[in-house]
Short mmCIF file of C-alpha atoms in Angstrom, two decimals:
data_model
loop_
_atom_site.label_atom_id
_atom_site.label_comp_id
_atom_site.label_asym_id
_atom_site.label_seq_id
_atom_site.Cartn_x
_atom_site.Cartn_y
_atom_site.Cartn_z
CA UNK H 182 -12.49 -61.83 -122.11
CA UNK H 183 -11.23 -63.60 -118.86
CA UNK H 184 -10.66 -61.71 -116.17
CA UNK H 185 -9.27 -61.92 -112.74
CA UNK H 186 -11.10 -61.79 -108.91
CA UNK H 187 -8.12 -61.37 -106.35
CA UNK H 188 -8.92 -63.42 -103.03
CA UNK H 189 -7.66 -63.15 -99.92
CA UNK H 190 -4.96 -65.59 -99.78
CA UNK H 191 -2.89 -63.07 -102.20
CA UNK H 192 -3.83 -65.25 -105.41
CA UNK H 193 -6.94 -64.37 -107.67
CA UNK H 194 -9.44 -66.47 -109.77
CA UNK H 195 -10.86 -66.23 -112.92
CA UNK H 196 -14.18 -65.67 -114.22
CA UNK H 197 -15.63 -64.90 -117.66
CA UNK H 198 -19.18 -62.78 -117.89
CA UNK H 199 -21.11 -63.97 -121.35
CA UNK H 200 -24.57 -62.88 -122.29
CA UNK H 201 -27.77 -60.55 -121.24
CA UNK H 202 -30.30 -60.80 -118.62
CA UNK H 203 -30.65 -61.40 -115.29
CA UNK H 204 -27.20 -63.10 -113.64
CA UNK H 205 -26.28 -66.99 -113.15
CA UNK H 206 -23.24 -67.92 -111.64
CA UNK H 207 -21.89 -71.34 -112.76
CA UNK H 208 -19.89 -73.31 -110.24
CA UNK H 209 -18.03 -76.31 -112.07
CA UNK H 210 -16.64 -79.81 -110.91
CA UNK H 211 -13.78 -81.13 -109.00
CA UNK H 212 -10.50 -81.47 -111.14
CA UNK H 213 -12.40 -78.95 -113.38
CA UNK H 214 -12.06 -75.14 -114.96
CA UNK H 215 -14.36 -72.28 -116.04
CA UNK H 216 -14.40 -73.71 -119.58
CA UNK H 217 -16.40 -76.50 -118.07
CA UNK H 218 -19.43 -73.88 -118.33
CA UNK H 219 -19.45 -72.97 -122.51
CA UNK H 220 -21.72 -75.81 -123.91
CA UNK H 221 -23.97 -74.41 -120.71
CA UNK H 222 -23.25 -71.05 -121.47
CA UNK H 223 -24.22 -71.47 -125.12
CA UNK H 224 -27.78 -72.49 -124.27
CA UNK H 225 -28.51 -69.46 -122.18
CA UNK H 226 -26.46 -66.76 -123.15
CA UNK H 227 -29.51 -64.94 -124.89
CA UNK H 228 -31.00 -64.56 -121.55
CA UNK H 229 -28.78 -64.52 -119.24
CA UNK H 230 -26.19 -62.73 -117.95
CA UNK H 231 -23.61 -65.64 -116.72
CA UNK H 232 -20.76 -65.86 -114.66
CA UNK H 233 -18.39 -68.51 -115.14
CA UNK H 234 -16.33 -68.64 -111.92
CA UNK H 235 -13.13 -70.55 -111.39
CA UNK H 236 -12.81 -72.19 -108.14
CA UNK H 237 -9.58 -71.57 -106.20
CA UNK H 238 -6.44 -73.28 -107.24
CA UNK H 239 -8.36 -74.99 -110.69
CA UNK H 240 -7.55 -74.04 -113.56
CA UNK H 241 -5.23 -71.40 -114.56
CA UNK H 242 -6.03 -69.90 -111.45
CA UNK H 243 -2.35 -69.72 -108.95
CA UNK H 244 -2.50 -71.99 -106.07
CA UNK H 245 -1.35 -70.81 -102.31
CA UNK H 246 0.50 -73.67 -100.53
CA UNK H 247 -0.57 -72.17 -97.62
CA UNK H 248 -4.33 -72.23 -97.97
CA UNK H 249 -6.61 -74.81 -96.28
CA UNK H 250 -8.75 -75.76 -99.52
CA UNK H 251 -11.71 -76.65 -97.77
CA UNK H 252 -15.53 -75.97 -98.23
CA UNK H 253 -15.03 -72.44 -96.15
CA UNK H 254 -12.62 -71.21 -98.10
CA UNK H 255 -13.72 -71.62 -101.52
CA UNK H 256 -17.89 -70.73 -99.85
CA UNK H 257 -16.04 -67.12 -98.51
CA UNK H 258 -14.48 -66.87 -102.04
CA UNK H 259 -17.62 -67.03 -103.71
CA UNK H 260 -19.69 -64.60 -101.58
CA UNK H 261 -16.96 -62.08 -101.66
CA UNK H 262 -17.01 -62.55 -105.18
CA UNK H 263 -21.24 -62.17 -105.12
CA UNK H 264 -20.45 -58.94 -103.15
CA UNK H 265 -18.13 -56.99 -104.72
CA UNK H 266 -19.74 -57.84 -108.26
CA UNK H 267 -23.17 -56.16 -106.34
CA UNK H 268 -24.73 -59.41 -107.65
CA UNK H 269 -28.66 -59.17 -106.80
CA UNK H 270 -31.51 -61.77 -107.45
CA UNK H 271 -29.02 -64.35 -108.21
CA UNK H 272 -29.20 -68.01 -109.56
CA UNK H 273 -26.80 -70.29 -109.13
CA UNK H 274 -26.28 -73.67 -110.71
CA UNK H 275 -23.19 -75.95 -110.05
CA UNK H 276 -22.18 -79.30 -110.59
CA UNK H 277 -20.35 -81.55 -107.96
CA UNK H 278 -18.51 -79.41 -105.22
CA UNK H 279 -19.95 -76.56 -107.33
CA UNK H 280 -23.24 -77.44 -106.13
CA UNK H 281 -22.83 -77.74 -102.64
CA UNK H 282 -20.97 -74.48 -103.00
CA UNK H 283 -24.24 -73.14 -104.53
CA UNK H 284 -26.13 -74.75 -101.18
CA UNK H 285 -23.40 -73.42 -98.88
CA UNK H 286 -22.85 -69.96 -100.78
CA UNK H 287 -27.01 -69.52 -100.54
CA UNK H 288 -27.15 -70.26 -96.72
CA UNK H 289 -24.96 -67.21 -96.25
CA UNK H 290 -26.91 -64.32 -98.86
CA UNK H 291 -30.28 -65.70 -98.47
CA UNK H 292 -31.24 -62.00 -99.47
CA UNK H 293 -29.14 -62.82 -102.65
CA UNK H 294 -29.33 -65.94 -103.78
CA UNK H 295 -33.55 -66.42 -105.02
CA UNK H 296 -33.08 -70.20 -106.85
CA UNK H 297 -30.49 -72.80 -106.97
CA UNK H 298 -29.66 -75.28 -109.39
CA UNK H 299 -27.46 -78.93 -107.37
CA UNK H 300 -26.63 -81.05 -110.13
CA UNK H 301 -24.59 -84.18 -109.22
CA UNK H 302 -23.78 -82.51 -105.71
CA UNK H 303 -20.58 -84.21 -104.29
CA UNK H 304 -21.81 -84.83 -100.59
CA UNK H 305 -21.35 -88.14 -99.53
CA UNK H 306 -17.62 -88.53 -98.72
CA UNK H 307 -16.64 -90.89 -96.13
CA UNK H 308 -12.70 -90.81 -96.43
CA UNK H 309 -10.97 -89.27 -99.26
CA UNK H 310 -12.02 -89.90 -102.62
CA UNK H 311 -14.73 -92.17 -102.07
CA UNK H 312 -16.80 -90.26 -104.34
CA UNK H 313 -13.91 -90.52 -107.54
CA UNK H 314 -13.16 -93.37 -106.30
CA UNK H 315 -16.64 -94.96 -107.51
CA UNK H 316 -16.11 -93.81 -111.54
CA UNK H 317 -14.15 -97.30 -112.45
CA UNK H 318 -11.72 -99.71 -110.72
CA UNK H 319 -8.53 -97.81 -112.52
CA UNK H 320 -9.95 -94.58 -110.44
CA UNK H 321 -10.08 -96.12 -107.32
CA UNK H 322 -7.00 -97.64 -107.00
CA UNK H 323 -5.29 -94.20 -108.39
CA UNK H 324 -7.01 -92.52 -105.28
CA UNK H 325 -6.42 -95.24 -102.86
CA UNK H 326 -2.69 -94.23 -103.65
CA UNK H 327 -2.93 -90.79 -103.70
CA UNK H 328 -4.51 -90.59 -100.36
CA UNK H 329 -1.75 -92.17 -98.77
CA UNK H 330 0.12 -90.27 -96.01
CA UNK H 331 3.56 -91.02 -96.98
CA UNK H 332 3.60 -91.65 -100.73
CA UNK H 333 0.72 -89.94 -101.88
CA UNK H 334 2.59 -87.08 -102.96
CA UNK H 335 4.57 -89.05 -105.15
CA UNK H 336 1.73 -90.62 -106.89
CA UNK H 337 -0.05 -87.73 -107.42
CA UNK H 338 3.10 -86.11 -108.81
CA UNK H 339 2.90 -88.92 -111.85
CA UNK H 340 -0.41 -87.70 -112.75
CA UNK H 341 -0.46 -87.38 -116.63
CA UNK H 342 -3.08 -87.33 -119.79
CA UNK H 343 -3.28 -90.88 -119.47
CA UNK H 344 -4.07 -90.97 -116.25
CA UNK H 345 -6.60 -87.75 -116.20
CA UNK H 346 -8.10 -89.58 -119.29
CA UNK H 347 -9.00 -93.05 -117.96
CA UNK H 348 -10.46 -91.35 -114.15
CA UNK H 349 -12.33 -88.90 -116.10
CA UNK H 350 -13.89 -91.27 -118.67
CA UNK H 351 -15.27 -92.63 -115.00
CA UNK H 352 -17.83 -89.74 -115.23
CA UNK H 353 -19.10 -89.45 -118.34
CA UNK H 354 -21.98 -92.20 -120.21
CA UNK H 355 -20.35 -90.95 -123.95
CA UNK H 356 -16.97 -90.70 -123.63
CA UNK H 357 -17.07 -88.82 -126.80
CA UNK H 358 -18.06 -85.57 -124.44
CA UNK H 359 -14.59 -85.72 -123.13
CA UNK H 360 -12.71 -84.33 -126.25
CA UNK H 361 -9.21 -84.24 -126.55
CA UNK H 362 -9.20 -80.90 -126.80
CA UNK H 363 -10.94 -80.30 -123.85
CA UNK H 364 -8.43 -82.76 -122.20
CA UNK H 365 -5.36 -81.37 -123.07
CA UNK H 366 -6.81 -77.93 -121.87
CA UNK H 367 -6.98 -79.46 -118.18
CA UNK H 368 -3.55 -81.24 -118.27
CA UNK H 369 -2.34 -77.64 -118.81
CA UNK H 370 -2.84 -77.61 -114.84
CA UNK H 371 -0.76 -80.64 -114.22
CA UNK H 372 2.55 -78.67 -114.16
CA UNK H 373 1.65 -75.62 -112.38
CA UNK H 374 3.39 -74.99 -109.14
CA UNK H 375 1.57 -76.44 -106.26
CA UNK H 376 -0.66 -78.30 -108.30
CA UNK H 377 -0.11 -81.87 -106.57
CA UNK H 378 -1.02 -79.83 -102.98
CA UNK H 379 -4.07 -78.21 -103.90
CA UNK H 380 -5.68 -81.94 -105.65
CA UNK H 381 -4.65 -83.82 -102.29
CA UNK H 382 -5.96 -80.76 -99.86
CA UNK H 383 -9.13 -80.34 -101.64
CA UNK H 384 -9.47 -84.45 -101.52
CA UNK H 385 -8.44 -84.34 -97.73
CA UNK H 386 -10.49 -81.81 -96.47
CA UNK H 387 -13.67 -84.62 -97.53
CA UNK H 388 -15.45 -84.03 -94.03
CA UNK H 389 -16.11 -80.01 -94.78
CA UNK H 390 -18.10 -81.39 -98.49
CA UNK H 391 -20.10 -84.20 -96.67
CA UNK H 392 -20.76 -81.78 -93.84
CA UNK H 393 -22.24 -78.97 -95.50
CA UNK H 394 -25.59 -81.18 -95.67
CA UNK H 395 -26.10 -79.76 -92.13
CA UNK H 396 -27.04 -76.59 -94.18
CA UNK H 397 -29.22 -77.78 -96.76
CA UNK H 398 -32.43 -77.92 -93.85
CA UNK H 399 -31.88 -74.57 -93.38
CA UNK H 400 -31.91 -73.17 -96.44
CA UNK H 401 -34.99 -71.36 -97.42
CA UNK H 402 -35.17 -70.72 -101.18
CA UNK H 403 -35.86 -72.68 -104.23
CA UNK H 404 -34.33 -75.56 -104.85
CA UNK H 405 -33.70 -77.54 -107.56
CA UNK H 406 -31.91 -81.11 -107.24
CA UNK H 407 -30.53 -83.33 -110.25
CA UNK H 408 -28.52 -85.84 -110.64
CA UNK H 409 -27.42 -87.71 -114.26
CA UNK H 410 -28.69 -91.65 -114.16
CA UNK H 411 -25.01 -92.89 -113.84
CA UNK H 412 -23.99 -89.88 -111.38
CA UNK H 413 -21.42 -91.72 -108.60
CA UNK H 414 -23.86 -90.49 -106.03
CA UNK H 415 -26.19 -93.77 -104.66
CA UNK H 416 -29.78 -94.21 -104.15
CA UNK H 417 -28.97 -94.04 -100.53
CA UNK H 418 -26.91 -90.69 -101.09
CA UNK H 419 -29.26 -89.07 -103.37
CA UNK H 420 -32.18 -89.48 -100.98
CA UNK H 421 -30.87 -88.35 -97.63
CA UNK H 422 -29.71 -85.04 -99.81
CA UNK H 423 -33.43 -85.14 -101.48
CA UNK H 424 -34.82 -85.11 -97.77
CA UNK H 425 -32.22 -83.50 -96.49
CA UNK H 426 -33.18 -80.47 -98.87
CA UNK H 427 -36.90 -80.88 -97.50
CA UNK H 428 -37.73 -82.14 -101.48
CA UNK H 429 -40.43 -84.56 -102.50
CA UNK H 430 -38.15 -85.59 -105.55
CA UNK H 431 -35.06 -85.25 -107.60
CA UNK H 432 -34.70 -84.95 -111.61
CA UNK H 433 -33.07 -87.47 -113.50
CA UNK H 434 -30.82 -86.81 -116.65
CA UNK H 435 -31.17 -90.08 -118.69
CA UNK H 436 -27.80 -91.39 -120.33
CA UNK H 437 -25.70 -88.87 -118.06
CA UNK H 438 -22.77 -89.31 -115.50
CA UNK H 439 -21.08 -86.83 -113.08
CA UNK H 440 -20.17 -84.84 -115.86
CA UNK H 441 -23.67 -83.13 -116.96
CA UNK H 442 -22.83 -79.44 -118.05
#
């Protein structure tokens, strides 16, 4: 059963609590949704207790026109989240903005968090985009649009399956992971009220997901850093987070994208 978290921008998210064991919470992609987590969740259910957590404004959850979607807001929605579910001797494992919301989420409940999972963490911005921007030449130019002051609004606004289909076939190594099942499921978000705001003001708020590295040096538990062979992240990228993250070495997924769970 899914149920609802209410945050303190007067919407709520939803989360979904499978299996037994000691707790995981699973933080999912960009442009994503908790059912991002179930081929994860299928693995590990017999041991775990997990918590599939939708990120702010994803999803079916609502969407505030007035909230800054930045890496604060969606870090203080998680560890209010941690708290009032009395969450103790936690993992968590995200993908993409869901892992440096694992990094950023740990720095603040080091008593809380004991072991995090980064996989593909989405860290490297520059100006918004760049990292979407990187999954195929039909991406970039739909981002290069969307990013613009005046019309990007507009251009967002003709997002559609199509679309959604051919950026997020950028991610994956098998396009046959990206069912159309699964793909109709997320262009059930397209049409919900305030949809076009919250993709542009998570995009434009780039700075506060390339920033957060300022945290990793500090953080003080285990850490575990992965990254599929085709991820959008660079040598270059992958190895100041590596050091950054005080690590001798990453894993590799072979035959894997941006798109790992």
């Amino acid at each position: 059963m899914i149920k609802k978290f209410n945050i303190n921008d007067n919407t709520f998210i939803r989360y979904k609590v499978i299996g037994k064991g000691a707790p995981i919470l699973l933080l999912h992609t960009i442009r994503n949704r908790l059912e991002y987590s179930y081929k994860v969740s299928d693995l590990l259910k017999n041991t775990y207790t997990l918590y599939l957590l939708e990120l702010p404004g994803f999803g079916e959850s609502p969407i505030n026109t007035s909230t800054r979607y930045d890496q604060k807001f969606f870090t203080n929605c998680i560890v209010d989240f941690i708290k009032e579910n009395k969450l103790k001797n936690l993992i968590i494992a995200g993908e993409s903005i869901g892992a440096v919301l694992s990094a950023t989420t740990a720095f603040q409940l080091p008593k809380i968090v004991k072991k995090i999972f980064l996989f593909n963490p989405y860290d490297y911005d520059t100006y918004f985009g760049e990292g979407i921007s990187r999954a195929n030449l039909f991406a970039k130019f739909i981002l290069f649009n969307i990013s613009l002051p005046l019309v990007g609004n507009f251009f967002s606004s003709l997002e559609n399956k199509i679309i959604l289909k051919n950026i997020l076939r950028g991610g994956f190594f098998d396009n046959k992971c990206l069912s159309n099942e699964y793909l109709n499921l997320l262009c059930s978000s397209i049409k919900k009220n305030g949809y076009t705001y919250h993709f542009r003001n998570v995009l434009k708020n780039y700075k506060g997901w390339s920033e957060s590295k300022s945290f990793y040096s500090k953080l003080k538990i285990q850490t575990k850093l992965i990254y599929g062979d085709k991820d959008w992240a660079n040598e270059i990228n992958r190895n100041e987070t590596k050091t950054l993250l005080g690590l001798d070495n990453y894993n590799i997924i072979n035959n894997c994208g941006h798109f790992s769970f």
